[in-house]
Short mmCIF file of C-alpha atoms in Angstrom, two decimals:
data_model
loop_
_atom_site.label_atom_id
_atom_site.label_comp_id
_atom_site.label_asym_id
_atom_site.label_seq_id
_atom_site.Cartn_x
_atom_site.Cartn_y
_atom_site.Cartn_z
CA MET U 1 -8.76 40.52 7.52
CA GLY U 2 -10.43 39.62 10.67
CA GLU U 3 -13.48 41.35 9.30
CA TYR U 4 -13.44 39.51 6.07
CA ILE U 5 -13.29 36.26 7.86
CA SER U 6 -16.19 37.11 10.20
CA SER U 7 -18.22 38.31 7.27
CA ALA U 8 -17.49 34.90 5.50
CA PHE U 9 -18.68 32.88 8.49
CA ALA U 10 -21.66 35.18 8.91
CA SER U 11 -22.49 34.52 5.19
CA ILE U 12 -22.12 30.67 5.72
CA TRP U 13 -24.10 30.62 8.81
CA GLY U 14 -26.85 32.65 7.22
CA ASN U 15 -27.34 30.08 4.37
CA LYS U 16 -26.51 27.05 6.28
CA VAL U 17 -28.14 24.39 3.85
CA ARG U 18 -26.87 26.02 0.74
CA SER U 19 -23.28 26.42 2.28
CA LEU U 20 -23.40 22.64 3.35
CA LEU U 21 -24.47 21.41 -0.06
CA THR U 22 -21.79 23.79 -1.53
CA MET U 23 -19.11 22.12 0.60
CA LEU U 24 -20.31 18.66 -0.06
CA GLY U 25 -18.09 18.11 -3.31
CA VAL U 26 -14.99 19.34 -1.39
CA VAL U 27 -15.88 17.07 1.60
CA ILE U 28 -16.26 14.13 -0.35
CA GLY U 29 -12.89 14.85 -2.18
CA VAL U 30 -10.91 15.63 0.66
CA THR U 31 -12.16 12.54 2.52
CA SER U 32 -11.34 10.33 -0.44
CA VAL U 33 -7.86 11.72 -1.19
CA THR U 34 -6.57 11.89 2.55
CA THR U 35 -8.13 8.45 3.23
CA LEU U 36 -6.42 6.63 0.31
CA VAL U 37 -3.13 8.56 0.62
CA ALA U 38 -3.11 7.64 4.38
CA MET U 39 -3.98 3.89 3.61
CA GLY U 40 -1.38 3.73 0.92
CA GLN U 41 1.34 5.09 3.43
CA GLY U 42 0.13 2.58 6.15
CA LEU U 43 0.37 -0.34 3.67
CA LYS U 44 4.05 0.75 2.82
CA ASN U 45 4.90 0.93 6.50
CA ASP U 46 3.36 -2.36 6.97
CA VAL U 47 5.09 -3.86 3.98
CA SER U 48 8.44 -2.39 5.02
CA GLY U 49 8.08 -3.88 8.53
CA LEU U 50 7.41 -7.32 7.09
CA ILE U 51 10.29 -7.24 4.93
CA GLN U 52 12.75 -5.97 7.18
CA GLY U 53 11.65 -8.52 9.62
CA LEU U 54 13.38 -11.17 7.37
CA GLY U 55 16.81 -9.99 8.32
CA SER U 56 19.25 -7.72 6.81
CA ASN U 57 21.51 -10.41 5.10
CA VAL U 58 18.71 -12.28 3.34
CA ILE U 59 18.84 -12.29 -0.50
CA ALA U 60 16.20 -13.64 -2.77
CA VAL U 61 16.69 -14.92 -6.25
CA THR U 62 13.67 -14.77 -8.45
CA SER U 63 13.00 -15.80 -12.22
CA GLY U 64 12.33 -12.93 -14.69
CA LYS U 65 14.34 -9.81 -15.12
CA VAL U 66 13.47 -7.01 -12.45
CA ASP U 67 15.29 -3.83 -12.36
CA PRO U 68 14.40 -1.86 -9.05
CA SER U 69 16.56 1.14 -10.00
CA ALA U 70 14.72 1.73 -13.15
CA GLY U 71 11.78 2.98 -11.21
CA ALA U 72 9.17 1.14 -13.48
CA ALA U 73 6.93 -1.49 -12.13
CA PRO U 74 8.01 -5.07 -13.45
CA ASN U 75 5.79 -7.43 -15.05
CA PRO U 76 4.15 -9.62 -12.31
CA ALA U 77 4.12 -12.51 -14.78
CA SER U 78 8.06 -12.56 -14.35
CA PHE U 79 7.61 -13.89 -10.90
CA ILE U 80 5.59 -16.97 -11.78
CA SER U 81 7.88 -19.11 -13.99
CA THR U 82 9.41 -22.08 -12.41
CA ASP U 83 11.27 -23.25 -15.55
CA ILE U 84 14.22 -20.84 -15.20
CA LEU U 85 15.90 -21.45 -11.91
CA THR U 86 17.40 -25.07 -11.39
CA PRO U 87 18.94 -27.21 -8.64
CA SER U 88 22.38 -26.61 -10.26
CA ASP U 89 21.83 -22.87 -9.70
CA VAL U 90 21.32 -23.69 -6.11
CA SER U 91 24.54 -25.68 -5.96
CA ALA U 92 26.58 -22.97 -7.63
CA ILE U 93 25.22 -20.39 -5.29
CA LYS U 94 26.11 -22.66 -2.31
CA GLY U 95 29.72 -22.77 -3.28
CA LEU U 96 30.17 -18.94 -3.06
CA SER U 97 32.25 -17.59 -0.23
CA GLY U 98 29.88 -14.90 0.95
CA VAL U 99 27.01 -17.42 1.22
CA ALA U 100 26.25 -18.92 4.78
CA ASP U 101 22.89 -20.88 3.67
CA VAL U 102 20.86 -21.51 0.48
CA SER U 103 17.63 -23.12 0.02
CA PRO U 104 15.18 -23.23 -3.06
CA MET U 105 11.44 -22.84 -2.65
CA SER U 106 8.97 -24.76 -4.84
CA LEU U 107 5.42 -24.03 -4.29
CA VAL U 108 2.68 -26.51 -4.48
CA ALA U 109 -0.75 -25.52 -5.35
CA THR U 110 -3.09 -27.72 -3.18
CA ALA U 111 -4.74 -27.69 0.33
CA TYR U 112 -4.28 -29.75 3.51
CA LYS U 113 -7.14 -31.86 4.53
CA VAL U 114 -7.87 -33.69 7.88
CA GLY U 115 -11.17 -35.45 7.87
CA THR U 116 -13.78 -32.58 6.96
CA LYS U 117 -11.37 -29.85 7.98
CA THR U 118 -9.46 -28.08 5.23
CA ALA U 119 -6.63 -25.44 5.65
CA THR U 120 -4.99 -23.51 2.64
CA PRO U 121 -1.32 -22.70 3.72
CA THR U 122 1.23 -21.69 1.26
CA ILE U 123 3.06 -25.14 0.80
CA ALA U 124 6.78 -24.75 -0.11
CA GLY U 125 9.30 -27.46 -0.78
CA THR U 126 12.68 -26.59 0.66
CA TYR U 127 15.81 -27.93 2.02
CA PRO U 128 16.10 -28.80 5.75
CA ASN U 129 18.30 -25.70 6.29
CA ILE U 130 15.43 -23.30 5.59
CA LEU U 131 15.20 -22.43 9.19
CA GLN U 132 18.90 -21.34 9.32
CA VAL U 133 18.29 -19.22 6.12
CA LEU U 134 15.09 -17.70 7.46
CA THR U 135 16.01 -17.07 11.03
CA VAL U 136 12.54 -15.44 11.91
CA LEU U 137 10.95 -18.88 11.47
CA ASN U 138 11.38 -21.20 14.45
CA LEU U 139 9.99 -24.61 15.53
CA LYS U 140 7.37 -24.33 18.25
CA GLU U 141 7.17 -28.25 18.72
CA GLY U 142 8.62 -31.24 17.01
CA ARG U 143 11.48 -31.26 14.62
CA MET U 144 12.55 -30.28 11.20
CA PHE U 145 12.51 -33.04 8.57
CA THR U 146 15.82 -34.43 7.37
CA ALA U 147 17.40 -34.50 3.87
CA ASP U 148 16.48 -38.14 3.03
CA GLU U 149 12.86 -37.83 4.44
CA THR U 150 9.76 -37.76 2.13
CA ALA U 151 5.96 -37.58 2.66
CA VAL U 152 6.44 -35.31 5.77
CA THR U 153 5.50 -31.67 6.64
CA VAL U 154 6.12 -28.99 9.14
CA LEU U 155 2.82 -27.13 9.76
CA PRO U 156 2.59 -23.34 10.44
CA GLU U 157 0.99 -22.73 13.79
CA GLU U 158 -2.24 -21.36 12.43
CA THR U 159 -2.72 -24.36 10.14
CA ALA U 160 -2.03 -26.75 12.98
CA THR U 161 -4.76 -24.97 15.06
CA GLN U 162 -7.19 -24.89 12.12
CA LEU U 163 -6.67 -28.80 11.42
CA PHE U 164 -6.02 -30.18 15.05
CA GLY U 165 -7.47 -27.58 17.39
CA THR U 166 -5.67 -27.60 20.75
CA ALA U 167 -4.36 -31.36 20.16
CA SER U 168 -0.72 -31.82 19.38
CA PRO U 169 -0.38 -32.61 15.48
CA ILE U 170 2.94 -34.26 15.77
CA GLY U 171 2.81 -37.76 14.28
CA GLN U 172 -0.68 -37.12 12.70
CA GLN U 173 -1.62 -37.34 8.89
CA VAL U 174 -2.62 -34.60 6.68
CA LEU U 175 -3.88 -35.09 3.21
CA ALA U 176 -2.19 -33.08 0.41
CA GLY U 177 -4.09 -33.72 -2.57
CA THR U 178 -4.08 -37.65 -2.62
CA THR U 179 -0.60 -37.73 -0.78
CA GLU U 180 -0.67 -38.49 3.01
CA LEU U 181 2.00 -36.40 5.00
CA THR U 182 3.19 -36.96 8.42
CA VAL U 183 3.39 -33.91 10.71
CA VAL U 184 6.86 -33.82 12.27
CA GLY U 185 6.74 -30.26 13.47
CA VAL U 186 5.07 -27.00 13.85
CA SER U 187 6.75 -23.77 12.93
CA HIS U 188 6.21 -20.23 14.60
CA GLN U 189 7.47 -16.90 13.30
CA ASN U 190 9.28 -14.49 16.01
CA SER U 191 8.33 -11.45 13.91
CA THR U 192 5.69 -10.47 11.41
CA SER U 193 7.30 -11.13 8.08
CA SER U 194 6.45 -12.16 4.63
CA ILE U 195 8.42 -13.05 1.59
CA PHE U 196 6.89 -12.46 -2.01
CA GLY U 197 3.28 -12.18 -0.65
CA SER U 198 3.35 -15.11 1.82
CA THR U 199 3.43 -14.41 5.56
CA LEU U 200 5.91 -16.69 6.82
CA GLY U 201 3.38 -17.67 9.52
CA THR U 202 1.23 -19.39 6.73
CA ILE U 203 4.03 -21.39 5.13
CA ALA U 204 3.90 -25.15 5.49
CA LEU U 205 7.24 -26.82 4.79
CA ILE U 206 7.74 -30.00 2.90
CA PRO U 207 10.93 -31.65 1.52
CA PHE U 208 11.96 -30.23 -1.78
CA ASP U 209 11.77 -33.66 -3.36
CA GLU U 210 8.39 -34.32 -2.00
CA ALA U 211 7.15 -30.85 -3.68
CA THR U 212 8.46 -32.36 -6.97
CA VAL U 213 6.25 -35.40 -6.54
CA LEU U 214 3.24 -33.28 -5.63
CA ASN U 215 3.83 -31.30 -8.79
CA LYS U 216 3.53 -34.46 -10.86
CA GLY U 217 7.27 -35.00 -11.24
CA LYS U 218 8.07 -31.33 -12.39
CA VAL U 219 11.20 -29.83 -10.69
CA GLY U 220 10.23 -26.14 -10.38
CA ILE U 221 11.78 -23.46 -8.17
CA ASN U 222 9.89 -20.26 -7.69
CA ARG U 223 12.69 -18.71 -5.51
CA ILE U 224 15.99 -19.27 -4.10
CA ILE U 225 16.56 -17.85 -0.72
CA VAL U 226 20.05 -17.01 0.32
CA LYS U 227 21.61 -16.01 3.69
CA ALA U 228 24.79 -13.80 3.47
CA THR U 229 27.53 -14.55 5.99
CA ALA U 230 27.03 -10.87 7.48
CA PRO U 231 25.05 -7.87 6.57
CA GLU U 232 28.02 -6.00 5.53
CA THR U 233 28.87 -8.65 2.68
CA VAL U 234 25.26 -8.53 1.19
CA ALA U 235 26.39 -6.17 -1.65
CA ALA U 236 29.38 -8.24 -2.58
CA THR U 237 27.42 -11.48 -2.18
CA LYS U 238 24.62 -10.17 -4.48
CA THR U 239 26.94 -9.30 -7.12
CA ALA U 240 28.68 -12.70 -7.01
CA ILE U 241 25.51 -14.57 -7.14
CA HIS U 242 24.54 -12.35 -10.16
CA ASN U 243 27.78 -13.26 -11.98
CA THR U 244 27.46 -16.98 -11.07
CA LEU U 245 23.88 -17.28 -12.36
CA LEU U 246 24.80 -15.23 -15.53
CA ALA U 247 27.47 -17.91 -16.38
CA GLN U 248 25.16 -20.71 -15.41
CA HIS U 249 22.42 -19.37 -17.89
CA ASN U 250 24.97 -18.70 -20.80
CA GLY U 251 24.77 -14.95 -20.41
CA THR U 252 21.15 -14.62 -20.57
CA GLU U 253 19.82 -12.49 -17.57
CA ASP U 254 16.60 -14.12 -17.07
CA PHE U 255 16.52 -13.78 -13.43
CA SER U 256 16.99 -11.16 -10.64
CA VAL U 257 18.94 -11.08 -7.49
CA LEU U 258 17.23 -8.87 -4.88
CA THR U 259 18.26 -7.60 -1.47
CA GLN U 260 15.81 -6.40 1.27
CA SER U 261 16.20 -2.75 -0.08
CA ASP U 262 15.49 -4.03 -3.67
CA ILE U 263 12.20 -5.74 -2.64
CA LEU U 264 11.24 -2.59 -0.49
CA GLY U 265 11.89 -0.60 -3.70
CA LEU U 266 9.58 -2.84 -5.83
CA PHE U 267 6.57 -2.80 -3.31
CA ASP U 268 7.02 1.12 -3.12
CA THR U 269 6.86 1.37 -6.89
CA PHE U 270 3.69 -0.82 -7.13
CA LEU U 271 2.02 1.04 -4.09
CA ASN U 272 3.00 4.54 -5.11
CA LEU U 273 1.57 3.75 -8.63
CA ALA U 274 -1.67 2.42 -7.33
CA THR U 275 -2.10 5.23 -4.64
CA ALA U 276 -1.60 7.89 -7.36
CA MET U 277 -4.06 6.31 -9.77
CA ILE U 278 -6.78 5.87 -7.10
CA SER U 279 -6.28 9.25 -5.71
CA ALA U 280 -6.49 10.93 -8.98
CA ILE U 281 -9.78 9.34 -9.61
CA ALA U 282 -11.00 10.49 -6.22
CA ALA U 283 -9.76 13.95 -7.05
CA ILE U 284 -12.45 14.36 -9.80
CA SER U 285 -14.97 15.05 -6.93
CA LEU U 286 -12.71 18.03 -5.86
CA ILE U 287 -13.03 19.38 -9.44
CA VAL U 288 -16.82 18.93 -9.24
CA GLY U 289 -16.95 20.70 -5.76
CA GLY U 290 -14.92 23.61 -7.09
CA ILE U 291 -17.25 24.13 -9.91
CA GLY U 292 -20.21 24.13 -7.40
CA ILE U 293 -18.42 26.61 -5.15
CA MET U 294 -17.78 28.87 -8.20
CA ASN U 295 -21.48 28.58 -9.21
CA ILE U 296 -22.75 29.46 -5.80
CA MET U 297 -20.30 32.42 -5.26
CA LEU U 298 -21.56 33.79 -8.56
CA VAL U 299 -25.00 33.62 -7.23
CA THR U 300 -23.84 35.29 -3.98
CA VAL U 301 -22.15 37.97 -5.91
CA THR U 302 -25.49 38.81 -7.67
CA GLU U 303 -27.57 38.68 -4.50
CA ARG U 304 -25.06 41.06 -2.69
CA THR U 305 -24.76 43.59 -5.64
CA ARG U 306 -26.26 46.53 -3.65
CA GLU U 307 -23.83 45.72 -0.78
CA ILE U 308 -20.99 45.75 -3.09
CA GLY U 309 -22.31 49.20 -4.41
CA LEU U 310 -22.54 50.46 -0.92
CA ARG U 311 -19.07 49.44 0.12
CA LYS U 312 -17.57 51.11 -2.81
CA ALA U 313 -19.58 54.36 -2.41
CA VAL U 314 -17.97 54.53 1.16
CA GLY U 315 -14.49 54.05 -0.23
CA ALA U 316 -13.86 50.39 -0.68
CA THR U 317 -11.34 49.46 -3.36
CA ARG U 318 -11.46 46.71 -6.09
CA GLY U 319 -8.84 44.99 -4.01
CA ALA U 320 -10.87 44.97 -0.82
CA ILE U 321 -13.80 43.71 -2.43
CA LEU U 322 -11.85 40.92 -4.28
CA VAL U 323 -10.13 39.86 -1.00
CA GLN U 324 -13.64 39.91 0.63
CA PHE U 325 -15.23 37.50 -1.66
CA LEU U 326 -12.11 35.41 -2.27
CA THR U 327 -11.72 34.97 1.46
CA GLU U 328 -15.23 33.77 1.63
CA ALA U 329 -14.75 31.15 -1.04
CA ILE U 330 -11.52 29.85 0.65
CA ILE U 331 -13.19 29.70 4.03
CA VAL U 332 -16.08 27.69 2.53
CA THR U 333 -13.63 25.19 1.15
CA LEU U 334 -11.47 25.17 4.28
CA VAL U 335 -14.45 24.31 6.55
CA GLY U 336 -15.26 21.64 4.02
CA GLY U 337 -11.79 20.39 4.00
CA LEU U 338 -11.78 20.27 7.92
CA ILE U 339 -15.08 18.25 7.86
CA GLY U 340 -13.58 15.81 5.10
CA LEU U 341 -10.51 15.59 7.24
CA ALA U 342 -12.51 14.62 10.37
CA ILE U 343 -14.55 12.10 8.45
CA SER U 344 -11.11 10.56 7.03
CA LEU U 345 -9.70 10.27 10.47
CA SER U 346 -12.83 8.46 11.57
CA ILE U 347 -12.70 6.05 8.73
CA GLY U 348 -8.94 5.56 9.53
CA ALA U 349 -9.61 4.64 12.98
CA VAL U 350 -12.39 2.24 12.03
CA VAL U 351 -10.07 0.59 9.40
CA ALA U 352 -7.22 0.18 12.01
CA ALA U 353 -9.64 -1.32 14.69
CA LYS U 354 -11.37 -3.73 12.36
CA THR U 355 -8.60 -4.62 9.79
CA PRO U 356 -4.84 -5.53 9.79
CA LEU U 357 -4.22 -2.21 7.88
CA HIS U 358 -2.93 0.87 9.70
CA PRO U 359 -3.63 4.01 7.85
CA ASP U 360 -0.75 6.72 8.55
CA PHE U 361 -1.99 10.17 8.70
CA THR U 362 1.27 11.85 8.60
CA PRO U 363 1.91 15.72 8.65
CA ALA U 364 2.26 15.51 4.99
CA VAL U 365 -1.23 14.02 4.51
CA LEU U 366 -2.78 16.55 6.90
CA ALA U 367 -0.97 19.52 5.08
CA THR U 368 -2.28 18.19 1.76
CA ALA U 369 -5.80 18.26 3.14
CA PHE U 370 -5.54 21.84 4.09
CA GLY U 371 -3.66 22.75 0.79
CA ILE U 372 -6.16 21.17 -1.27
CA SER U 373 -8.99 23.05 0.32
CA ILE U 374 -7.20 26.48 0.06
CA PHE U 375 -6.20 25.67 -3.50
CA ILE U 376 -9.66 24.89 -4.52
CA GLY U 377 -11.18 27.95 -2.89
CA ALA U 378 -8.58 30.12 -4.36
CA VAL U 379 -8.75 28.73 -7.99
CA PHE U 380 -12.77 28.47 -8.24
CA GLY U 381 -13.34 31.66 -6.13
CA ILE U 382 -11.19 34.06 -7.98
CA TRP U 383 -13.53 34.68 -11.00
CA PRO U 384 -16.55 35.50 -8.87
CA ALA U 385 -14.41 37.69 -6.64
CA MET U 386 -13.10 39.52 -9.71
CA ARG U 387 -16.63 39.99 -10.99
CA ALA U 388 -17.50 41.36 -7.58
CA ALA U 389 -14.61 43.71 -7.70
CA ARG U 390 -15.39 44.99 -11.27
CA LYS U 391 -18.95 46.07 -10.63
CA ASP U 392 -19.55 49.78 -11.05
CA PRO U 393 -20.83 51.29 -7.84
CA ILE U 394 -23.54 53.48 -9.20
CA GLU U 395 -25.04 50.61 -11.27
CA ALA U 396 -24.66 48.34 -8.27
CA LEU U 397 -26.54 50.76 -6.09
CA ARG U 398 -29.30 50.91 -8.62
CA TYR U 399 -29.68 46.99 -8.60
CA GLU U 400 -33.02 45.80 -7.25
#
């Protein structure tokens, strides 16, 4: 086997340009697949960390029927409706024994302006107890609004800096559409967390009734965020919330009650599907690369016909000839795979340094790169190797 491997490297080195062009399809394919899989895994890790940062006893109620256990990706439109959940649902949930705190979230589609400066936080109308529900969100300065206040807001730290720079925004005015809001506090998150796509550090809080005013009088609830009394009571509390809302909605299950693990499952379903689809498209280049390797190996077999005849004349078996050329095909793809993996790792390092995403090159990803390379070489190299093995030694020696 050592002789076969050294012969393969000698053949590659003797035809450097041709070998490099032959490897190109494998290089592109391995680079694409490993980079995309690593980015998908990194994104899953980041999302997992974000959701887990919310706390193990947080439960979210959303409109639309979502079944994380089914394994199918839910319809994204089911998350948009604001006509299904109602303030009476919030009151019903609040009365359950396993619920410590509850607050609705009503989103407002507008921007904040101060003079010529504009910021676009996610504006959410909530109850004042939202800081008790989402304990990862704290006040950096100022205070939370009270239940009877209107036309006030708590800015996220990032938005406060965008609109007011280093000056304190407390007591200052911001314009939300045509409505002036007084800044009473600045929020700060103590961990990098998000909820349904919005990083908590970018959520501006306003009173729930003020959100209704800004939404032109429409009482709309996008989410109901619930804090269970303890992590161990989450499952029972989820069941109680589900049964209560089912009664509230006259037996129609047009809502979903999601725990932290349910939300993680949903994101995993989305990300796995997206990664698989994109990787499948990128894998087409591997097929093209494999066909190129088969073509070049057939040319190589023809060029080395006399060598094959000579080896058979001195006793080489069909199996030995087949292994020799199959080893050469595998070495070509393996070298291409290593080059592709090196490029992929370089791309991952640049992405990690320049973007918030952190590609995760797990041992499984690295093993996949090696496995793909060997598989392509074996599959597309077997036919040329068999042709070489079947050559008649006498006819091969006569070949000019």
